[in-house]
Amino acid sequence: MSAPAHRVLVIGGGIAGLVCAYDLTRQGVSVTIVEADEVCGGALASRERAGLATDAGAEAFASQSSAVTELIDDVGLSEQLVTPNPAGAWLQLPELAAPLPATGLLGIPGDPEAEDVIAILGASAAARAAEDSTADVECWRSRWEAVAAGRDRISLAELVADRMGQAVVDRLVTPIVSGVHSAAAEALDVESVAPGLVSLMLREGSLAQAVLARRAQAPAGSAVRSLRGGMHTLTLELIARLRAGGAQIQTGVAVKSLRDIPESYDDIILAVDAPEVARLLGVDATAVTSSGAGESQQVEAGVGVALVTLMLDSEALDGSPRGTGMLVSPAVTEVAAKAMTHVTSKWSWAAEALGPARHLVRLSYGRVDDDSHARPGAHSSDEELLDAARADVAALFGIPRLGEQVREADVVRWRRAIPLSGPEHAGRAAQLRRRVRETSGPGGARLHATGTWFAGTGLSKVVLDARQTARDVLRNVELQGGWRR
Ligand SMILES: Cc1cc2nc3c(=O)[nH]c(=O)nc-3n(C[C@H](O)[C@H](O)[C@H](O)COP(=O)(O)OP(=O)(O)OC[C@H]3O[C@@H](n4cnc5c(N)ncnc54)[C@H](O)[C@@H]3O)c2cc1C
């Protein structure tokens, strides 16, 4: 009689949970996925408008790392890989709309005196930024050594202001990071959002050279890629392969407590956000106590995001007048959105599917300072957001306020969608993860945590971490000779 297979429960059917499950199922492990929503995918879900399914959350991935392309290759979707319109995105500043500089990293210019940088900074601020090429970098060495030893942290704003001046922080870095990381540049740890940048600066002799060196390390071609039909098609393919491989997928089931789980699993993977992990462990969701020192630490609440998508008929948008979309500086008071994606300009497959003069525009709401409620944000009602979106599209494209041109409009909300990337976050997440590993699940099951709160923001990091988590589980299977305890 054959022995029962190693059994794994995956809680959370977002991309992290699905990838873990996929890697395990391929190795013959018996996997059950439990997902609270009616559909799997988490932030990699879709929304249908006028018969066209488009991404409701993530829409592309950074191609510097090969993690996502390898996964796409594994699931047979390589031929569907697409790159966005090379026109790129624009920046909206209070008095100016301009294309984002071509050679930047998180807004830090690789060439501070390039024309596209001067257009945004002005000549004197660009000249100040160029002083970076001659200013001594050695004064950063001791700070960097303290960072490497875990005794210090350097914020993105501090580094950029010192090397290139405050105008680069205000006019380039802040609009970008507040859109991408939903955080102020002051709150972002350089090492977590641009790992290795400070050590590259020490090696190359300037921050601009470090940016160029970092860009040169990236594979040639577009910095981001996606799939024809949208990133959510990756979710659909993973689900199809999981079902074919015998995995059990239960949707519409929210796990309330680890105590409710049968004792029949060898490993349990918590592929949910950190506050939910804390809740499942039975620790206060807002305060995780370090197992060693006993100090109380908050697990950040993360940032809520509301996305408003408008499908509209407008010939004024036909020539992609704002490239693939815009990042909006927080200093622009008359626009509430922090970013706008012109979906049909960015992805040719979407334009082809909708036909001429029909456009899909996605606006993103939810700034870090939303608490002030001074303007519409993630806290606002659907009606307020739809109203703000009509006005924002008009302001960003420089066209009259939208009326009957809008064919369809909807709001998708992502609660705690993006973990904070502040200096404290990585340490707290790592601490919670250690605690997960030290805790025994029902029947002695080993516990693991993965997902964006532990891996960092972005699909590449999430996929890499999920695959590592699956390898950790497989090591346990091997240690047990493939047999259950
Ligand atoms: C609006 C938006 C746009 C983004 N755009 C991009 C982008 O363009 N490029 C990029 O690289 N990254 C992007 N990201 C980030 C990226 O999408 C995420 O990092 C990634 O999808 C997170 O995957 P995850 O599996 O860790 O978490 P999630 O997608 O949040 O999945 C977690 C799942 O767990 C389920 N769950 C939670 N609690 C329970 C429970 N108790 N029981 C059962 N199930 C539970 C949830 O319902 C959810 O489905 C974006 C994120 C958002 C929100």
XYZ file of C-alpha atoms and ligand atoms in Angstrom:
538
model
C 0.000 0.000 0.000
C 1.436 3.418 -0.922
C 1.902 6.041 1.795
C -0.163 9.243 1.633
C 1.461 12.206 -0.114
C 2.940 15.190 1.652
C 0.009 17.549 2.208
C 0.253 21.305 2.008
C -2.385 23.940 2.698
C -1.956 27.339 1.053
C -3.992 30.126 2.671
C -4.451 32.952 0.151
C -4.832 32.486 -3.616
C -3.029 35.651 -4.744
C -0.038 35.277 -7.051
C 2.208 34.291 -4.120
C -0.059 31.435 -3.032
C -0.698 30.271 -6.593
C 3.011 30.185 -7.464
C 3.861 28.211 -4.313
C 1.042 25.802 -5.081
C 2.128 25.451 -8.713
C 5.741 24.607 -7.848
C 4.633 22.110 -5.220
C 1.992 20.433 -7.378
C 4.569 19.935 -10.130
C 6.656 17.954 -7.658
C 3.758 15.670 -6.760
C 2.859 17.361 -3.477
C -0.842 17.314 -2.589
C -1.943 20.959 -2.356
C -5.136 22.647 -1.187
C -5.599 26.398 -1.718
C -8.119 28.345 0.316
C -9.017 31.804 -0.990
C -11.354 34.255 0.749
C -12.575 35.941 -2.447
C -14.866 34.322 -4.987
C -11.943 34.249 -7.430
C -8.216 33.680 -7.016
C -5.601 36.195 -8.109
C -5.637 38.846 -5.373
C -4.051 41.978 -6.861
C -3.647 40.071 -10.143
C -7.363 39.976 -10.856
C -9.388 41.212 -13.830
C -12.426 43.385 -14.505
C -14.574 43.146 -17.620
C -15.640 46.316 -19.459
C -17.535 46.265 -22.745
C -16.592 42.604 -23.137
C -12.891 43.260 -22.633
C -11.222 41.765 -19.560
C -8.457 44.057 -18.311
C -6.273 44.096 -15.234
C -8.004 45.285 -12.081
C -4.711 45.532 -10.159
C -1.149 44.879 -11.323
C -0.712 45.389 -15.062
C 3.003 44.812 -15.708
C 6.204 43.580 -14.124
C 9.732 44.960 -13.877
C 11.984 43.050 -16.233
C 15.332 43.757 -14.497
C 14.881 40.460 -12.685
C 14.138 37.270 -14.609
C 11.773 35.894 -11.930
C 8.485 36.642 -13.686
C 9.674 35.826 -17.222
C 10.931 32.443 -15.972
C 7.521 31.748 -14.456
C 5.800 32.865 -17.663
C 8.088 30.536 -19.590
C 7.298 27.658 -17.214
C 3.561 28.052 -17.751
C 3.923 28.330 -21.540
C 2.922 31.983 -21.968
C 6.212 33.326 -23.375
C 4.670 34.029 -26.756
C 2.182 36.367 -25.098
C 4.880 38.667 -23.658
C 4.436 42.297 -24.688
C 6.236 45.571 -24.044
C 4.476 48.903 -23.518
C 4.395 51.823 -25.935
C 7.955 53.222 -25.755
C 6.554 56.768 -25.529
C 6.756 56.309 -21.750
C 4.975 58.191 -18.993
C 4.738 61.912 -18.254
C 5.069 63.910 -15.096
C 2.466 66.443 -13.956
C 3.943 69.250 -11.875
C 1.959 72.307 -10.667
C 2.880 74.467 -13.646
C 4.126 71.929 -16.162
C 3.453 68.580 -17.840
C 6.506 66.901 -19.398
C 7.801 63.453 -20.350
C 9.713 61.684 -17.586
C 13.479 61.852 -18.141
C 14.721 58.899 -20.142
C 17.656 57.876 -17.941
C 16.397 57.892 -14.370
C 15.929 55.516 -11.489
C 13.040 56.351 -9.152
C 13.316 59.879 -10.561
C 17.059 60.215 -9.816
C 18.519 61.431 -13.117
C 21.365 59.472 -14.685
C 22.293 62.628 -16.605
C 21.282 65.736 -14.603
C 22.081 68.041 -17.505
C 20.053 66.172 -20.124
C 17.436 68.313 -21.860
C 14.506 66.313 -20.493
C 15.848 66.840 -16.940
C 16.427 70.581 -17.435
C 12.846 70.844 -18.786
C 11.588 69.669 -15.403
C 14.149 71.132 -12.985
C 15.089 74.374 -14.693
C 18.706 75.256 -15.528
C 19.948 76.275 -12.073
C 18.492 73.263 -10.212
C 19.893 70.996 -12.945
C 23.320 72.611 -12.482
C 23.067 71.952 -8.720
C 22.152 68.315 -9.483
C 25.215 68.026 -11.734
C 27.477 68.966 -8.767
C 26.985 65.337 -7.779
C 29.574 64.366 -10.393
C 32.359 66.284 -8.634
C 31.308 66.209 -4.952
C 33.205 63.729 -2.766
C 31.290 60.493 -2.167
C 33.656 59.186 0.505
C 31.754 61.090 3.217
C 28.963 58.504 2.687
C 31.233 55.517 3.296
C 30.924 55.382 7.083
C 27.126 55.813 6.861
C 27.025 53.017 4.322
C 29.121 50.734 6.532
C 26.696 51.393 9.392
C 23.776 50.546 7.065
C 25.506 47.328 5.978
C 25.979 46.409 9.642
C 22.289 47.065 10.315
C 23.009 50.029 12.622
C 21.741 52.840 10.382
C 19.378 53.589 7.529
C 19.520 56.128 4.727
C 16.315 57.595 3.369
C 15.933 58.156 -0.362
C 15.204 61.856 0.200
C 18.298 62.362 2.367
C 20.654 60.793 -0.175
C 19.213 62.576 -3.225
C 18.967 65.989 -1.506
C 22.597 65.756 -0.397
C 23.973 64.675 -3.764
C 21.706 66.528 -6.181
C 19.668 69.083 -4.247
C 16.132 69.339 -2.874
C 14.612 70.215 -6.265
C 15.397 66.701 -7.532
C 13.607 65.246 -4.493
C 10.584 67.549 -4.921
C 10.161 67.595 -8.691
C 11.347 64.152 -9.777
C 11.684 61.624 -6.961
C 8.595 62.508 -4.891
C 6.042 62.347 -7.742
C 7.407 58.972 -8.791
C 7.721 57.272 -5.413
C 4.419 58.636 -4.171
C 2.819 56.979 -7.198
C 4.804 53.744 -7.175
C 5.371 53.148 -3.449
C 2.577 55.295 -1.994
C 5.158 56.813 0.314
C 7.084 60.027 0.787
C 10.754 59.912 -0.277
C 11.649 60.768 3.340
C 9.963 57.563 4.537
C 11.620 55.249 2.025
C 14.740 53.323 2.889
C 17.138 53.574 -0.066
C 18.320 50.024 0.444
C 14.797 48.600 0.269
C 13.640 50.526 -2.836
C 16.971 50.578 -4.714
C 19.116 47.819 -3.228
C 22.836 48.293 -3.819
C 22.547 51.896 -5.062
C 24.678 53.434 -2.288
C 27.470 50.898 -2.690
C 27.369 51.479 -6.472
C 27.657 55.226 -5.807
C 30.755 54.640 -3.662
C 32.234 52.515 -6.434
C 31.294 54.777 -9.353
C 32.060 58.109 -7.650
C 28.655 59.765 -8.066
C 24.951 59.068 -7.678
C 24.255 59.778 -11.357
C 26.928 57.266 -12.401
C 25.422 54.725 -9.987
C 22.020 55.219 -11.649
C 23.552 54.700 -15.100
C 25.485 51.641 -13.899
C 22.307 50.203 -12.417
C 20.407 50.800 -15.645
C 23.218 49.156 -17.615
C 22.881 46.051 -15.424
C 19.255 45.660 -16.516
C 18.585 43.553 -19.597
C 18.276 45.522 -22.827
C 14.805 46.566 -23.884
C 11.791 47.755 -21.989
C 12.038 48.079 -18.191
C 8.567 46.602 -17.838
C 6.700 43.872 -19.633
C 3.276 42.337 -19.504
C 1.145 39.726 -21.232
C -1.151 40.213 -24.210
C -4.599 40.250 -22.624
C -3.241 41.518 -19.302
C -1.191 40.226 -16.354
C -4.281 38.494 -14.926
C -3.960 35.915 -17.716
C -1.011 34.566 -15.706
C -3.422 33.905 -12.825
C -5.830 32.096 -15.189
C -3.032 29.915 -16.585
C -1.721 29.036 -13.125
C -5.225 28.062 -11.986
C -5.739 25.890 -15.078
C -2.409 24.143 -14.496
C -3.100 23.693 -10.791
C -6.454 22.075 -11.497
C -4.883 19.837 -14.151
C -2.207 18.877 -11.614
C -4.823 17.810 -9.068
C -4.675 20.767 -6.657
C -7.845 21.528 -4.707
C -8.924 25.163 -4.945
C -11.583 26.433 -2.544
C -12.761 29.988 -3.148
C -15.076 32.107 -1.014
C -13.587 30.603 2.145
C -11.825 32.955 4.555
C -9.722 31.132 7.142
C -10.643 32.694 10.481
C -8.122 30.984 12.711
C -5.409 28.350 12.436
C -7.370 26.429 15.055
C -10.101 25.751 12.432
C -7.656 23.889 10.173
C -7.632 20.066 10.259
C -4.500 18.426 11.665
C -3.800 16.612 8.414
C -1.350 19.055 6.790
C 2.445 18.763 6.915
C 3.074 22.371 5.862
C 0.822 25.443 5.883
C 1.770 28.433 3.764
C 0.333 31.786 4.838
C 0.236 33.729 1.545
C -1.744 36.646 2.965
C -0.815 40.145 4.141
C 1.105 40.659 7.395
C -1.814 41.937 9.513
C -3.765 38.829 8.452
C -0.778 36.582 9.275
C -0.622 38.186 12.726
C -4.358 37.617 13.182
C -4.122 33.964 12.097
C -1.273 33.422 14.547
C -3.484 34.849 17.254
C -1.275 37.872 17.882
C -2.790 41.350 18.006
C -2.997 42.377 14.344
C -1.532 45.802 15.047
C 1.162 44.799 17.499
C 3.542 41.922 16.991
C 5.730 41.178 19.971
C 9.256 40.145 19.163
C 9.818 36.623 20.452
C 13.290 37.565 21.717
C 13.388 41.029 23.205
C 9.709 41.221 24.050
C 9.284 44.710 22.687
C 5.985 45.539 21.075
C 6.109 46.434 17.407
C 3.404 47.636 15.132
C 2.665 45.884 11.872
C 1.912 48.768 9.561
C -1.579 48.999 8.202
C -0.384 49.466 4.625
C -1.853 51.810 2.081
C -5.307 51.522 0.584
C -5.687 52.281 -3.099
C -8.802 53.012 -5.154
C -8.623 52.633 -8.931
C -11.151 54.358 -11.147
C -11.341 53.117 -14.724
C -13.153 55.120 -17.370
C -13.926 53.799 -20.822
C -14.491 56.826 -23.006
C -14.865 57.941 -26.589
C -12.559 60.845 -27.359
C -10.574 61.623 -30.462
C -8.531 64.065 -28.386
C -6.814 61.082 -26.769
C -6.046 59.292 -30.047
C -2.479 60.501 -30.475
C -1.378 59.485 -26.940
C -0.932 63.146 -25.909
C 0.427 62.177 -22.473
C 2.416 59.105 -23.510
C 1.389 56.011 -21.561
C 0.063 58.006 -18.618
C 1.089 60.433 -15.920
C 2.531 60.534 -12.443
C 1.103 63.471 -10.542
C 3.213 65.441 -8.095
C 1.519 65.787 -4.667
C 2.078 69.531 -5.126
C -0.593 69.617 -7.866
C -3.619 70.681 -5.808
C -6.229 70.647 -8.584
C -5.769 66.929 -9.385
C -6.687 64.335 -6.750
C -5.346 61.256 -8.582
C -1.732 60.312 -7.861
C -1.288 58.555 -11.197
C -3.109 57.956 -14.449
C -2.536 55.137 -16.924
C -3.725 55.599 -20.492
C -4.259 51.865 -20.892
C -5.103 51.906 -24.616
C -2.025 54.009 -25.328
C 0.247 51.850 -23.195
C -0.857 48.423 -24.472
C -1.533 47.985 -28.187
C -3.559 44.794 -27.601
C -6.088 46.821 -25.560
C -6.366 49.510 -28.262
C -6.847 46.860 -30.953
C -9.542 45.148 -28.888
C -11.523 48.367 -28.292
C -11.164 49.941 -31.720
C -10.505 53.534 -32.840
C -11.323 56.581 -30.674
C -12.311 54.395 -27.704
C -10.005 54.722 -24.726
C -9.463 53.120 -21.369
C -8.008 55.391 -18.691
C -7.197 54.253 -15.171
C -6.722 56.692 -12.303
C -5.175 55.781 -9.018
C -6.248 57.394 -5.714
C -4.751 56.975 -2.258
C -1.905 59.196 -1.178
C 0.026 58.814 2.055
C -1.470 62.074 3.320
C -5.024 60.968 2.497
C -5.850 61.141 6.192
C -6.141 64.892 5.848
C -9.205 64.215 3.636
C -8.359 67.488 1.938
C -9.088 66.018 -1.487
C -10.734 62.863 -2.842
C -8.716 59.758 -2.041
C -9.043 56.078 -1.137
C -11.368 57.114 1.725
C -13.905 58.743 -0.638
C -17.200 57.225 -1.785
C -17.535 55.727 -5.279
C -19.598 58.738 -6.373
C -16.942 61.195 -5.184
C -14.204 59.223 -6.908
C -16.084 58.930 -10.209
C -16.731 62.659 -10.105
C -13.079 63.413 -9.308
C -11.934 61.096 -12.115
C -13.929 62.969 -14.769
C -12.374 66.241 -13.658
C -8.883 64.748 -13.313
C -8.867 63.231 -16.811
C -9.844 66.629 -18.209
C -7.118 68.427 -16.227
C -4.395 65.906 -17.055
C -5.153 65.775 -20.786
C -6.000 69.465 -21.022
C -9.485 68.769 -22.443
C -12.983 69.940 -21.337
C -14.559 68.136 -18.366
C -15.886 64.741 -19.417
C -19.598 64.279 -19.900
C -21.364 61.844 -22.201
C -18.113 60.577 -23.694
C -17.802 58.248 -20.693
C -19.281 54.870 -21.709
C -18.416 52.879 -18.613
C -16.858 53.696 -15.270
C -16.042 51.678 -12.194
C -14.133 51.769 -8.944
C -11.953 48.917 -7.670
C -10.640 49.201 -4.123
C -7.548 47.539 -2.750
C -7.496 47.572 1.018
C -3.992 47.290 2.557
C -2.922 46.683 -1.020
C 0.592 48.012 -0.730
C 2.735 47.397 2.321
C 4.632 50.425 3.578
C 8.253 50.447 2.399
C 9.484 52.660 5.238
C 12.735 51.978 7.075
C 10.966 50.014 9.808
C 8.855 47.788 7.607
C 11.385 45.225 6.376
C 12.592 44.534 9.924
C 9.094 44.100 11.282
C 8.038 41.815 8.446
C 11.173 39.698 8.937
C 10.417 39.514 12.649
C 6.863 38.367 12.004
C 8.122 35.797 9.525
C 10.570 34.396 12.087
C 7.713 34.132 14.495
C 5.676 32.227 11.908
C 8.555 29.746 11.431
C 8.875 29.253 15.190
C 5.168 28.540 15.621
C 3.721 25.075 15.165
C 0.490 24.727 13.218
C -2.359 22.276 13.862
C -1.048 18.742 14.299
C 2.543 20.041 14.293
C 2.364 21.403 10.710
C 5.279 23.666 9.752
C 4.212 27.241 9.031
C 5.609 29.514 6.301
C 4.777 33.090 5.309
C 5.166 34.582 1.863
C 3.642 37.346 -0.257
C 4.270 40.994 -0.873
C 4.402 42.050 2.790
C 7.419 39.797 3.301
C 8.971 39.870 -0.167
C 8.564 43.565 -0.991
C 6.418 45.424 -3.505
C 6.264 44.193 -7.082
C 5.593 40.943 -8.847
C 9.269 40.054 -9.361
C 9.970 40.080 -5.641
C 6.725 38.272 -4.817
C 7.299 35.503 -7.375
C 10.936 34.996 -6.319
C 9.971 34.733 -2.664
C 7.047 32.388 -3.375
C 9.305 30.030 -5.324
C 11.849 30.071 -2.488
C 9.056 29.248 -0.038
C 8.013 26.294 -2.219
C 11.659 25.126 -2.208
C 11.717 25.354 1.601
C 8.666 23.111 1.742
C 10.165 20.691 -0.783
C 13.289 20.455 1.375
C 11.048 19.314 4.208
C 9.487 16.737 1.900
C 12.954 15.455 0.964
C 14.051 15.357 4.597
C 11.096 13.097 5.253
C 11.897 10.946 2.225
C 8.737 12.206 0.546
C 6.557 10.627 3.234
C 4.277 12.161 5.768
C 5.264 12.168 9.413
C -3.664 48.293 -7.615
C -2.356 47.570 -7.652
C -1.527 47.713 -8.757
C -0.303 47.052 -8.792
N 0.468 47.161 -9.898
C 1.595 46.446 -9.989
C 2.326 46.411 -11.198
O 1.920 47.002 -12.212
N 3.490 45.698 -11.220
C 3.923 44.983 -10.141
O 4.975 44.340 -10.217
N 3.228 44.966 -8.990
C 2.069 45.668 -8.901
N 1.336 45.627 -7.762
C 1.814 44.802 -6.656
C 1.509 43.320 -6.902
O 0.287 43.194 -7.562
C 1.460 42.620 -5.575
O 2.734 42.775 -4.945
C 1.146 41.129 -5.687
O 0.100 40.862 -6.598
C 0.804 40.636 -4.300
O 0.491 39.285 -4.349
P 0.227 38.502 -3.007
O -0.158 37.119 -3.394
O 1.353 38.680 -2.062
O -1.010 39.252 -2.295
P -2.504 39.426 -2.752
O -2.621 39.631 -4.194
O -3.058 40.464 -1.839
O -3.173 38.030 -2.407
C -3.505 37.633 -1.100
C -4.760 36.793 -1.201
O -5.046 36.247 0.078
C -6.461 36.244 0.266
N -6.715 36.188 1.702
C -6.452 37.144 2.620
N -6.818 36.712 3.853
C -7.295 35.450 3.693
C -7.817 34.473 4.596
N -7.920 34.703 5.916
N -8.222 33.286 4.094
C -8.137 33.030 2.756
N -7.656 33.918 1.865
C -7.236 35.113 2.334
C -6.882 37.547 -0.399
O -8.262 37.523 -0.715
C -5.985 37.601 -1.620
O -6.584 37.013 -2.752
C 0.104 46.264 -7.688
C -0.723 46.132 -6.576
C -1.957 46.761 -6.569
C -2.856 46.574 -5.403
